[in-house]
């Protein structure tokens, strides 16, 4: 059977650089020649303390995190943050921007803890755009947004300023573009979208916001406990943190966030251009709000959907089936995905168009990247 290269467009866990995978694989057997696996080493050992410290420093360097913010490494995925945030900070009212599936999950959890108001929603058009936030005078405790909607394929490019703390779920576009940390009071992100393997969640939080917590909380639900114990209150997700460190080193050595953003823009433009050109496909998201990380699109003719999935799979395309509630296709263009993989998908789409709409005899079809 022919051994073909796989092009991994999966939405998460994310694609990782080959060099990172190789180094992590070596560490599983014998880490740093200490005759222990990274899976066996104590999280209290000096060796691992240096890993978690270095990972935090890399986060600070790559995202230019100010000194009055704390970087935390936690468990439970971004989904645990959906409840921790209102449990910690909701006193009078929490404001939420409803832009899709994961925003709805955050809203659902907030309702357990107090007054929760949806200030804008794009549900009216199946979440294919980012709604405007009108001027809203309130004594709310915070505004929660989701920067990139993995399932729907939309992304926020202009941050709202309502005069209240801004909290952002940045799980699927963290480290993919430059941001100004001071625009936010708390950012959280599951590692498995663009940072490392599943199991760890990163939180970047303003100390002033942490100091505003005025009630006792269970230790494992208290950001202050994680801060005061340098994310080592309990056994942390050692392997996920270690591989995230390797991935952040790779990012640093490949132009950092500014450099990778240029590559991500190039990849997204290439694929969206083909979606708009190709007669067999159409994009899902409003053009102004198209995600650079998760490109969602449909077959113009529904009967072509499975046929294209099979066609693409034979050419090594992995993970392009759309989420079950949306259907169609989704290509995730995370940092480690190469431009060559996007070119391969574009070529596959062009070949499928030629197959389904044969040209007259003698006509030439040019495939252009």
C-alpha positions as YAML, in Angstrom:
chain: A
units: angstrom
residues:
- id: 1
  name: UNK
  ca: [0.00, 0.00, 0.00]
- id: 2
  name: UNK
  ca: [1.39, 3.41, -0.98]
- id: 3
  name: UNK
  ca: [2.70, 5.47, 1.93]
- id: 4
  name: UNK
  ca: [1.28, 8.97, 1.42]
- id: 5
  name: UNK
  ca: [1.92, 12.06, 3.51]
- id: 6
  name: UNK
  ca: [-0.90, 13.01, 5.85]
- id: 7
  name: UNK
  ca: [-2.00, 16.64, 5.94]
- id: 8
  name: UNK
  ca: [-3.50, 17.20, 9.40]
- id: 9
  name: UNK
  ca: [-6.28, 19.80, 9.38]
- id: 10
  name: UNK
  ca: [-7.84, 18.51, 12.61]
- id: 11
  name: UNK
  ca: [-9.45, 21.10, 14.90]
- id: 12
  name: UNK
  ca: [-7.89, 19.67, 18.05]
- id: 13
  name: UNK
  ca: [-5.73, 18.15, 19.31]
- id: 14
  name: UNK
  ca: [-3.60, 20.36, 17.13]
- id: 15
  name: UNK
  ca: [-0.88, 19.51, 14.68]
- id: 16
  name: UNK
  ca: [2.59, 19.82, 16.25]
- id: 17
  name: UNK
  ca: [5.95, 20.42, 14.55]
- id: 18
  name: UNK
  ca: [7.83, 17.26, 13.64]
- id: 19
  name: UNK
  ca: [10.87, 18.38, 15.63]
- id: 20
  name: UNK
  ca: [8.71, 18.82, 18.73]
- id: 21
  name: UNK
  ca: [7.20, 15.36, 18.33]
- id: 22
  name: UNK
  ca: [10.62, 13.79, 17.94]
- id: 23
  name: UNK
  ca: [12.06, 15.49, 21.02]
- id: 24
  name: UNK
  ca: [8.98, 14.65, 23.08]
- id: 25
  name: UNK
  ca: [9.16, 11.03, 21.93]
- id: 26
  name: UNK
  ca: [12.77, 10.83, 23.05]
- id: 27
  name: UNK
  ca: [11.88, 12.34, 26.44]
- id: 28
  name: UNK
  ca: [9.23, 9.68, 26.98]
- id: 29
  name: UNK
  ca: [12.00, 7.07, 26.95]
- id: 30
  name: UNK
  ca: [14.89, 8.96, 28.58]
- id: 31
  name: UNK
  ca: [14.53, 12.63, 29.41]
- id: 32
  name: UNK
  ca: [17.70, 14.72, 29.35]
- id: 33
  name: UNK
  ca: [19.78, 11.54, 29.88]
- id: 34
  name: UNK
  ca: [18.64, 11.19, 33.50]
- id: 35
  name: UNK
  ca: [17.43, 7.61, 32.88]
- id: 36
  name: UNK
  ca: [13.86, 8.59, 33.67]
- id: 37
  name: UNK
  ca: [10.93, 9.24, 31.37]
- id: 38
  name: UNK
  ca: [9.34, 12.68, 31.43]
- id: 39
  name: UNK
  ca: [6.22, 10.68, 32.34]
- id: 40
  name: UNK
  ca: [7.92, 9.42, 35.50]
- id: 41
  name: UNK
  ca: [9.76, 12.47, 36.79]
- id: 42
  name: UNK
  ca: [8.47, 14.10, 39.97]
- id: 43
  name: UNK
  ca: [6.64, 17.36, 39.50]
- id: 44
  name: UNK
  ca: [8.45, 18.54, 42.65]
- id: 45
  name: UNK
  ca: [11.88, 17.83, 41.20]
- id: 46
  name: UNK
  ca: [14.23, 20.68, 40.27]
- id: 47
  name: UNK
  ca: [14.23, 19.38, 36.69]
- id: 48
  name: UNK
  ca: [10.47, 19.82, 36.25]
- id: 49
  name: UNK
  ca: [10.37, 23.07, 38.21]
- id: 50
  name: UNK
  ca: [12.76, 24.43, 35.60]
- id: 51
  name: UNK
  ca: [10.38, 23.27, 32.85]
- id: 52
  name: UNK
  ca: [7.31, 24.97, 34.28]
- id: 53
  name: UNK
  ca: [9.33, 28.11, 35.00]
- id: 54
  name: UNK
  ca: [10.74, 28.21, 31.48]
- id: 55
  name: UNK
  ca: [7.30, 27.63, 29.94]
- id: 56
  name: UNK
  ca: [5.93, 30.60, 31.87]
- id: 57
  name: UNK
  ca: [8.84, 32.77, 30.77]
- id: 58
  name: UNK
  ca: [8.29, 31.79, 27.13]
- id: 59
  name: UNK
  ca: [4.61, 32.72, 27.40]
- id: 60
  name: UNK
  ca: [5.61, 36.11, 28.82]
- id: 61
  name: UNK
  ca: [8.22, 36.69, 26.13]
- id: 62
  name: UNK
  ca: [6.14, 35.60, 23.13]
- id: 63
  name: UNK
  ca: [2.98, 37.47, 24.20]
- id: 64
  name: UNK
  ca: [4.75, 40.39, 25.92]
- id: 65
  name: UNK
  ca: [2.88, 39.76, 29.17]
- id: 66
  name: UNK
  ca: [3.20, 42.73, 31.60]
- id: 67
  name: UNK
  ca: [4.58, 42.18, 35.09]
- id: 68
  name: UNK
  ca: [1.25, 42.82, 36.80]
- id: 69
  name: UNK
  ca: [-0.25, 39.73, 35.14]
- id: 70
  name: UNK
  ca: [0.17, 36.14, 36.33]
- id: 71
  name: UNK
  ca: [0.59, 33.13, 34.03]
- id: 72
  name: UNK
  ca: [-1.04, 29.95, 35.34]
- id: 73
  name: UNK
  ca: [-1.04, 26.35, 34.11]
- id: 74
  name: UNK
  ca: [-4.18, 24.49, 35.12]
- id: 75
  name: UNK
  ca: [-6.16, 21.33, 34.42]
- id: 76
  name: UNK
  ca: [-9.75, 20.73, 33.36]
- id: 77
  name: UNK
  ca: [-9.63, 22.24, 29.90]
- id: 78
  name: UNK
  ca: [-11.20, 25.52, 28.90]
- id: 79
  name: UNK
  ca: [-14.56, 24.05, 29.91]
- id: 80
  name: UNK
  ca: [-13.62, 24.24, 33.61]
- id: 81
  name: UNK
  ca: [-12.93, 27.95, 33.13]
- id: 82
  name: UNK
  ca: [-16.56, 28.40, 32.07]
- id: 83
  name: UNK
  ca: [-17.59, 27.85, 35.70]
- id: 84
  name: UNK
  ca: [-14.47, 29.12, 37.51]
- id: 85
  name: UNK
  ca: [-14.84, 32.58, 36.02]
- id: 86
  name: UNK
  ca: [-18.36, 33.35, 37.26]
- id: 87
  name: UNK
  ca: [-17.70, 31.50, 40.52]
- id: 88
  name: UNK
  ca: [-14.78, 33.85, 41.14]
- id: 89
  name: UNK
  ca: [-15.83, 37.16, 39.63]
- id: 90
  name: UNK
  ca: [-19.62, 37.32, 39.19]
- id: 91
  name: UNK
  ca: [-21.05, 39.49, 41.96]
- id: 92
  name: UNK
  ca: [-23.73, 41.63, 40.30]
- id: 93
  name: UNK
  ca: [-23.92, 40.71, 36.63]
- id: 94
  name: UNK
  ca: [-21.82, 38.95, 33.99]
- id: 95
  name: UNK
  ca: [-22.05, 40.02, 30.36]
- id: 96
  name: UNK
  ca: [-21.59, 37.51, 27.53]
- id: 97
  name: UNK
  ca: [-21.17, 37.80, 23.78]
- id: 98
  name: UNK
  ca: [-22.92, 34.83, 22.13]
- id: 99
  name: UNK
  ca: [-20.96, 33.85, 19.02]
- id: 100
  name: UNK
  ca: [-21.37, 30.10, 18.87]
- id: 101
  name: UNK
  ca: [-21.15, 26.70, 20.51]
- id: 102
  name: UNK
  ca: [-18.42, 27.36, 23.05]
- id: 103
  name: UNK
  ca: [-19.73, 30.80, 23.93]
- id: 104
  name: UNK
  ca: [-23.07, 29.14, 24.67]
- id: 105
  name: UNK
  ca: [-21.35, 26.61, 26.93]
- id: 106
  name: UNK
  ca: [-19.76, 29.44, 28.90]
- id: 107
  name: UNK
  ca: [-23.15, 31.15, 29.24]
- id: 108
  name: UNK
  ca: [-24.77, 27.93, 30.46]
- id: 109
  name: UNK
  ca: [-22.26, 27.59, 33.30]
- id: 110
  name: UNK
  ca: [-22.48, 31.25, 34.30]
- id: 111
  name: UNK
  ca: [-26.23, 30.93, 34.88]
- id: 112
  name: UNK
  ca: [-25.51, 28.74, 37.91]
- id: 113
  name: UNK
  ca: [-23.76, 31.62, 39.67]
- id: 114
  name: UNK
  ca: [-25.84, 34.73, 39.10]
- id: 115
  name: UNK
  ca: [-27.31, 37.30, 36.74]
- id: 116
  name: UNK
  ca: [-26.01, 36.58, 33.24]
- id: 117
  name: UNK
  ca: [-26.86, 38.85, 30.32]
- id: 118
  name: UNK
  ca: [-26.27, 38.13, 26.63]
- id: 119
  name: UNK
  ca: [-25.49, 41.57, 25.21]
- id: 120
  name: UNK
  ca: [-25.35, 40.48, 21.56]
- id: 121
  name: UNK
  ca: [-25.76, 37.28, 19.57]
- id: 122
  name: UNK
  ca: [-25.26, 36.02, 16.02]
- id: 123
  name: UNK
  ca: [-27.66, 33.10, 16.49]
- id: 124
  name: UNK
  ca: [-30.04, 34.68, 13.97]
- id: 125
  name: UNK
  ca: [-27.67, 33.72, 11.13]
- id: 126
  name: UNK
  ca: [-26.35, 30.44, 12.50]
- id: 127
  name: UNK
  ca: [-23.38, 32.22, 14.05]
- id: 128
  name: UNK
  ca: [-21.75, 33.07, 10.73]
- id: 129
  name: UNK
  ca: [-20.71, 36.57, 11.86]
- id: 130
  name: UNK
  ca: [-19.52, 38.51, 14.92]
- id: 131
  name: UNK
  ca: [-22.29, 40.79, 16.22]
- id: 132
  name: UNK
  ca: [-21.70, 44.44, 17.05]
- id: 133
  name: UNK
  ca: [-21.80, 45.43, 20.70]
- id: 134
  name: UNK
  ca: [-23.77, 48.59, 21.18]
- id: 135
  name: UNK
  ca: [-22.98, 51.09, 23.94]
- id: 136
  name: UNK
  ca: [-24.11, 49.45, 27.15]
- id: 137
  name: UNK
  ca: [-24.09, 51.30, 30.46]
- id: 138
  name: UNK
  ca: [-23.93, 48.82, 33.29]
- id: 139
  name: UNK
  ca: [-22.28, 48.04, 36.58]
- id: 140
  name: UNK
  ca: [-21.40, 44.58, 35.30]
- id: 141
  name: UNK
  ca: [-18.48, 42.65, 36.72]
- id: 142
  name: UNK
  ca: [-17.01, 41.58, 33.39]
- id: 143
  name: UNK
  ca: [-17.62, 40.94, 29.70]
- id: 144
  name: UNK
  ca: [-16.83, 37.44, 28.39]
- id: 145
  name: UNK
  ca: [-16.02, 36.87, 24.72]
- id: 146
  name: UNK
  ca: [-14.75, 33.99, 22.58]
- id: 147
  name: UNK
  ca: [-12.06, 35.29, 20.24]
- id: 148
  name: UNK
  ca: [-12.21, 32.47, 17.71]
- id: 149
  name: UNK
  ca: [-15.18, 30.21, 17.15]
- id: 150
  name: UNK
  ca: [-13.69, 26.86, 16.23]
- id: 151
  name: UNK
  ca: [-16.89, 25.25, 15.01]
- id: 152
  name: UNK
  ca: [-18.49, 28.17, 13.18]
- id: 153
  name: UNK
  ca: [-15.28, 29.57, 11.66]
- id: 154
  name: UNK
  ca: [-15.49, 33.20, 12.84]
- id: 155
  name: UNK
  ca: [-12.91, 35.32, 14.64]
- id: 156
  name: UNK
  ca: [-12.93, 38.65, 16.48]
- id: 157
  name: UNK
  ca: [-10.42, 41.19, 15.17]
- id: 158
  name: UNK
  ca: [-11.54, 44.28, 17.12]
- id: 159
  name: UNK
  ca: [-11.74, 43.98, 20.90]
- id: 160
  name: UNK
  ca: [-14.74, 45.55, 22.63]
- id: 161
  name: UNK
  ca: [-14.18, 48.17, 25.33]
- id: 162
  name: UNK
  ca: [-17.12, 48.56, 27.68]
- id: 163
  name: UNK
  ca: [-15.32, 49.87, 30.71]
- id: 164
  name: UNK
  ca: [-15.58, 46.53, 32.53]
- id: 165
  name: UNK
  ca: [-12.98, 43.75, 32.82]
- id: 166
  name: UNK
  ca: [-12.65, 41.85, 29.55]
- id: 167
  name: UNK
  ca: [-12.35, 38.06, 29.79]
- id: 168
  name: UNK
  ca: [-11.54, 36.06, 26.67]
- id: 169
  name: UNK
  ca: [-11.61, 32.39, 25.71]
- id: 170
  name: UNK
  ca: [-8.68, 32.34, 23.28]
- id: 171
  name: UNK
  ca: [-8.36, 28.57, 23.02]
- id: 172
  name: UNK
  ca: [-8.09, 28.22, 19.26]
- id: 173
  name: UNK
  ca: [-6.14, 31.32, 18.22]
- id: 174
  name: UNK
  ca: [-3.72, 31.88, 21.11]
- id: 175
  name: UNK
  ca: [-0.14, 32.42, 19.80]
- id: 176
  name: UNK
  ca: [-1.45, 32.69, 16.23]
- id: 177
  name: UNK
  ca: [-1.46, 36.50, 16.10]
- id: 178
  name: UNK
  ca: [-0.15, 39.45, 18.02]
- id: 179
  name: UNK
  ca: [-2.39, 40.77, 20.78]
- id: 180
  name: UNK
  ca: [-2.03, 43.47, 23.41]
- id: 181
  name: UNK
  ca: [-2.38, 41.74, 26.76]
- id: 182
  name: UNK
  ca: [-3.47, 44.97, 28.46]
- id: 183
  name: UNK
  ca: [-6.67, 44.90, 26.40]
- id: 184
  name: UNK
  ca: [-7.73, 41.96, 28.58]
- id: 185
  name: UNK
  ca: [-8.09, 41.24, 32.27]
- id: 186
  name: UNK
  ca: [-8.12, 37.46, 31.88]
- id: 187
  name: UNK
  ca: [-7.29, 35.20, 28.92]
- id: 188
  name: UNK
  ca: [-7.67, 31.44, 29.02]
- id: 189
  name: UNK
  ca: [-6.83, 28.81, 26.44]
- id: 190
  name: UNK
  ca: [-6.87, 25.05, 26.24]
- id: 191
  name: UNK
  ca: [-3.42, 23.94, 25.07]
- id: 192
  name: UNK
  ca: [-4.64, 21.45, 22.47]
- id: 193
  name: UNK
  ca: [-5.60, 23.98, 19.82]
- id: 194
  name: UNK
  ca: [-2.32, 25.78, 19.16]
- id: 195
  name: UNK
  ca: [0.05, 25.32, 22.08]
- id: 196
  name: UNK
  ca: [0.59, 21.64, 22.89]
- id: 197
  name: UNK
  ca: [-1.17, 18.37, 23.70]
- id: 198
  name: UNK
  ca: [-4.46, 18.18, 25.55]
- id: 199
  name: UNK
  ca: [-4.44, 18.21, 29.34]
- id: 200
  name: UNK
  ca: [-3.31, 21.71, 30.24]
- id: 201
  name: UNK
  ca: [-5.08, 25.06, 30.21]
- id: 202
  name: UNK
  ca: [-3.17, 28.33, 30.28]
- id: 203
  name: UNK
  ca: [-4.57, 31.35, 32.10]
- id: 204
  name: UNK
  ca: [-3.13, 34.88, 31.90]
- id: 205
  name: UNK
  ca: [-4.79, 37.05, 34.51]
- id: 206
  name: UNK
  ca: [-4.34, 40.55, 35.85]
- id: 207
  name: UNK
  ca: [-3.36, 40.48, 39.51]
- id: 208
  name: UNK
  ca: [-5.79, 43.31, 40.23]
- id: 209
  name: UNK
  ca: [-8.65, 41.07, 39.06]
- id: 210
  name: UNK
  ca: [-7.45, 38.21, 41.26]
- id: 211
  name: UNK
  ca: [-7.23, 40.54, 44.24]
- id: 212
  name: UNK
  ca: [-10.87, 41.54, 43.69]
- id: 213
  name: UNK
  ca: [-12.07, 38.05, 44.70]
- id: 214
  name: UNK
  ca: [-13.70, 38.56, 48.09]
- id: 215
  name: UNK
  ca: [-15.03, 35.12, 49.01]
- id: 216
  name: UNK
  ca: [-13.67, 31.75, 50.03]
- id: 217
  name: UNK
  ca: [-13.48, 29.18, 47.24]
- id: 218
  name: UNK
  ca: [-12.57, 25.48, 47.02]
- id: 219
  name: UNK
  ca: [-8.81, 25.24, 46.57]
- id: 220
  name: UNK
  ca: [-8.97, 23.65, 43.14]
- id: 221
  name: UNK
  ca: [-11.34, 26.39, 41.96]
- id: 222
  name: UNK
  ca: [-9.33, 29.30, 43.35]
- id: 223
  name: UNK
  ca: [-7.01, 31.13, 40.96]
- id: 224
  name: UNK
  ca: [-5.19, 32.60, 43.96]
- id: 225
  name: UNK
  ca: [-4.15, 29.14, 45.11]
- id: 226
  name: UNK
  ca: [-2.60, 28.41, 41.70]
- id: 227
  name: UNK
  ca: [-0.83, 31.77, 41.74]
- id: 228
  name: UNK
  ca: [0.51, 31.37, 45.26]
- id: 229
  name: UNK
  ca: [1.79, 27.87, 44.49]
- id: 230
  name: UNK
  ca: [3.30, 28.64, 41.04]
- id: 231
  name: UNK
  ca: [0.78, 26.26, 39.41]
- id: 232
  name: UNK
  ca: [2.12, 23.41, 41.57]
- id: 233
  name: UNK
  ca: [-0.59, 23.17, 44.24]
- id: 234
  name: UNK
  ca: [-1.33, 19.64, 43.04]
- id: 235
  name: UNK
  ca: [0.25, 17.41, 40.41]
- id: 236
  name: UNK
  ca: [0.09, 19.44, 37.20]
- id: 237
  name: UNK
  ca: [-0.24, 17.98, 33.67]
- id: 238
  name: UNK
  ca: [3.51, 17.40, 33.43]
- id: 239
  name: UNK
  ca: [3.73, 16.04, 29.89]
- id: 240
  name: UNK
  ca: [1.40, 18.65, 28.39]
- id: 241
  name: UNK
  ca: [3.40, 21.47, 29.98]
- id: 242
  name: UNK
  ca: [6.68, 19.95, 28.80]
- id: 243
  name: UNK
  ca: [5.53, 19.56, 25.18]
- id: 244
  name: UNK
  ca: [4.04, 23.06, 25.28]
- id: 245
  name: UNK
  ca: [7.47, 24.34, 26.31]
- id: 246
  name: UNK
  ca: [9.03, 22.59, 23.31]
- id: 247
  name: UNK
  ca: [6.35, 24.02, 21.02]
- id: 248
  name: UNK
  ca: [6.86, 27.55, 22.34]
- id: 249
  name: UNK
  ca: [10.62, 27.20, 21.81]
- id: 250
  name: UNK
  ca: [9.88, 26.14, 18.23]
- id: 251
  name: UNK
  ca: [7.66, 29.20, 17.82]
- id: 252
  name: UNK
  ca: [10.32, 31.49, 19.24]
- id: 253
  name: UNK
  ca: [12.92, 30.07, 16.85]
- id: 254
  name: UNK
  ca: [10.59, 30.50, 13.86]
- id: 255
  name: UNK
  ca: [9.89, 34.21, 14.04]
- id: 256
  name: UNK
  ca: [7.77, 34.32, 17.16]
- id: 257
  name: UNK
  ca: [4.12, 35.37, 17.14]
- id: 258
  name: UNK
  ca: [4.62, 38.18, 14.62]
- id: 259
  name: UNK
  ca: [6.37, 35.83, 12.21]
- id: 260
  name: UNK
  ca: [3.80, 33.05, 12.50]
- id: 261
  name: UNK
  ca: [0.96, 35.55, 12.07]
- id: 262
  name: UNK
  ca: [2.29, 36.46, 8.63]
- id: 263
  name: UNK
  ca: [2.33, 32.78, 7.70]
- id: 264
  name: UNK
  ca: [-1.16, 32.23, 9.08]
- id: 265
  name: UNK
  ca: [-2.54, 35.14, 7.05]
- id: 266
  name: UNK
  ca: [-0.92, 33.73, 3.92]
- id: 267
  name: UNK
  ca: [-2.36, 30.26, 4.50]
- id: 268
  name: UNK
  ca: [-5.86, 31.56, 5.20]
- id: 269
  name: UNK
  ca: [-5.89, 33.88, 2.18]
- id: 270
  name: UNK
  ca: [-4.84, 31.03, -0.09]
- id: 271
  name: UNK
  ca: [-7.60, 28.70, 1.07]
- id: 272
  name: UNK
  ca: [-10.36, 31.32, 1.17]
- id: 273
  name: UNK
  ca: [-9.42, 32.44, -2.34]
- id: 274
  name: UNK
  ca: [-9.94, 28.90, -3.60]
- id: 275
  name: UNK
  ca: [-13.25, 28.54, -1.76]
- id: 276
  name: UNK
  ca: [-14.48, 31.76, -3.38]
- id: 277
  name: UNK
  ca: [-13.20, 30.77, -6.83]
- id: 278
  name: UNK
  ca: [-14.23, 27.13, -6.90]
- id: 279
  name: UNK
  ca: [-17.72, 26.53, -8.29]
- id: 280
  name: UNK
  ca: [-18.27, 23.49, -6.05]
- id: 281
  name: UNK
  ca: [-17.76, 25.20, -2.67]
- id: 282
  name: UNK
  ca: [-18.97, 28.18, -0.66]
- id: 283
  name: UNK
  ca: [-17.74, 29.66, 2.58]
- id: 284
  name: UNK
  ca: [-19.79, 29.68, 5.79]
- id: 285
  name: UNK
  ca: [-18.61, 32.80, 7.61]
- id: 286
  name: UNK
  ca: [-19.18, 36.43, 6.69]
- id: 287
  name: UNK
  ca: [-16.07, 37.62, 4.86]
- id: 288
  name: UNK
  ca: [-15.15, 40.30, 7.41]
- id: 289
  name: UNK
  ca: [-15.27, 37.79, 10.24]
- id: 290
  name: UNK
  ca: [-13.59, 34.77, 8.65]
- id: 291
  name: UNK
  ca: [-11.33, 32.88, 11.02]
- id: 292
  name: UNK
  ca: [-7.69, 32.41, 10.08]
- id: 293
  name: UNK
  ca: [-7.52, 29.31, 12.24]
- id: 294
  name: UNK
  ca: [-10.69, 27.36, 11.37]
- id: 295
  name: UNK
  ca: [-11.86, 27.68, 7.78]
- id: 296
  name: UNK
  ca: [-15.42, 26.39, 7.39]
- id: 297
  name: UNK
  ca: [-17.10, 25.80, 4.05]
- id: 298
  name: UNK
  ca: [-19.80, 23.74, 2.35]
- id: 299
  name: UNK
  ca: [-20.34, 21.86, -0.87]
- id: 300
  name: UNK
  ca: [-22.71, 23.80, -3.13]
- id: 301
  name: UNK
  ca: [-24.29, 20.48, -4.03]
- id: 302
  name: UNK
  ca: [-24.90, 18.48, -0.80]
- id: 303
  name: UNK
  ca: [-24.46, 15.16, -2.60]
- id: 304
  name: UNK
  ca: [-20.83, 16.11, -3.23]
- id: 305
  name: UNK
  ca: [-19.97, 16.32, 0.48]
- id: 306
  name: UNK
  ca: [-19.11, 12.70, 1.22]
- id: 307
  name: UNK
  ca: [-17.66, 12.26, -2.23]
- id: 308
  name: UNK
  ca: [-15.20, 15.10, -1.62]
- id: 309
  name: UNK
  ca: [-14.31, 13.78, 1.85]
- id: 310
  name: UNK
  ca: [-13.44, 10.41, 0.31]
- id: 311
  name: UNK
  ca: [-11.57, 12.09, -2.56]
- id: 312
  name: UNK
  ca: [-9.53, 14.20, -0.14]
- id: 313
  name: UNK
  ca: [-8.81, 11.29, 2.21]
- id: 314
  name: UNK
  ca: [-7.17, 9.37, -0.64]
- id: 315
  name: UNK
  ca: [-4.86, 12.35, -1.05]
- id: 316
  name: UNK
  ca: [-3.85, 12.43, 2.60]
- id: 317
  name: UNK
  ca: [-6.26, 15.10, 3.88]
- id: 318
  name: UNK
  ca: [-7.11, 14.38, 7.54]
- id: 319
  name: UNK
  ca: [-9.65, 16.15, 9.77]
- id: 320
  name: UNK
  ca: [-11.54, 18.25, 7.22]
- id: 321
  name: UNK
  ca: [-15.04, 16.97, 8.03]
- id: 322
  name: UNK
  ca: [-17.13, 19.77, 9.55]
- id: 323
  name: UNK
  ca: [-18.50, 19.62, 13.08]
- id: 324
  name: UNK
  ca: [-21.61, 17.45, 13.33]
- id: 325
  name: UNK
  ca: [-23.98, 20.37, 13.99]
- id: 326
  name: UNK
  ca: [-22.67, 22.37, 11.03]
- id: 327
  name: UNK
  ca: [-21.73, 19.77, 8.45]
- id: 328
  name: UNK
  ca: [-19.65, 20.51, 5.40]
- id: 329
  name: UNK
  ca: [-15.94, 20.97, 5.87]
- id: 330
  name: UNK
  ca: [-13.54, 22.56, 8.32]
- id: 331
  name: UNK
  ca: [-9.81, 23.01, 7.75]
- id: 332
  name: UNK
  ca: [-7.88, 24.12, 10.82]
- id: 333
  name: UNK
  ca: [-4.75, 26.06, 9.91]
- id: 334
  name: UNK
  ca: [-2.89, 26.04, 13.21]
- id: 335
  name: UNK
  ca: [0.66, 27.34, 13.55]
- id: 336
  name: UNK
  ca: [2.49, 24.09, 12.77]
- id: 337
  name: UNK
  ca: [0.47, 23.38, 9.62]
- id: 338
  name: UNK
  ca: [2.68, 24.12, 6.64]
- id: 339
  name: UNK
  ca: [1.82, 26.23, 3.63]
- id: 340
  name: UNK
  ca: [2.50, 23.11, 1.56]
- id: 341
  name: UNK
  ca: [-0.40, 21.32, 3.28]
- id: 342
  name: UNK
  ca: [-2.74, 24.18, 2.39]
- id: 343
  name: UNK
  ca: [-1.47, 24.10, -1.18]
- id: 344
  name: UNK
  ca: [-2.18, 20.37, -1.24]
- id: 345
  name: UNK
  ca: [-5.77, 20.95, -0.09]
- id: 346
  name: UNK
  ca: [-6.27, 23.70, -2.68]
- id: 347
  name: UNK
  ca: [-4.94, 21.40, -5.40]
- id: 348
  name: UNK
  ca: [-7.32, 18.66, -4.20]
- id: 349
  name: UNK
  ca: [-10.27, 21.06, -4.42]
- id: 350
  name: UNK
  ca: [-9.25, 22.07, -7.94]
- id: 351
  name: UNK
  ca: [-8.86, 18.46, -9.04]
- id: 352
  name: UNK
  ca: [-12.27, 17.64, -7.61]
- id: 353
  name: UNK
  ca: [-13.80, 20.52, -9.54]
- id: 354
  name: UNK
  ca: [-12.24, 19.21, -12.75]
- id: 355
  name: UNK
  ca: [-13.53, 15.73, -11.97]
- id: 356
  name: UNK
  ca: [-17.09, 16.87, -11.29]
- id: 357
  name: UNK
  ca: [-17.23, 19.43, -14.10]
- id: 358
  name: UNK
  ca: [-15.21, 18.02, -17.01]
- id: 359
  name: UNK
  ca: [-13.93, 20.57, -19.49]
- id: 360
  name: UNK
  ca: [-14.60, 20.24, -23.23]
- id: 361
  name: UNK
  ca: [-12.19, 18.05, -25.15]
- id: 362
  name: UNK
  ca: [-9.00, 19.95, -25.89]
- id: 363
  name: UNK
  ca: [-9.48, 22.55, -23.15]
- id: 364
  name: UNK
  ca: [-6.71, 22.98, -20.65]
- id: 365
  name: UNK
  ca: [-7.26, 23.41, -16.93]
- id: 366
  name: UNK
  ca: [-4.62, 25.35, -15.05]
- id: 367
  name: UNK
  ca: [-4.07, 24.59, -11.38]
- id: 368
  name: UNK
  ca: [-2.79, 27.66, -9.60]
- id: 369
  name: UNK
  ca: [-1.68, 28.01, -6.00]
...
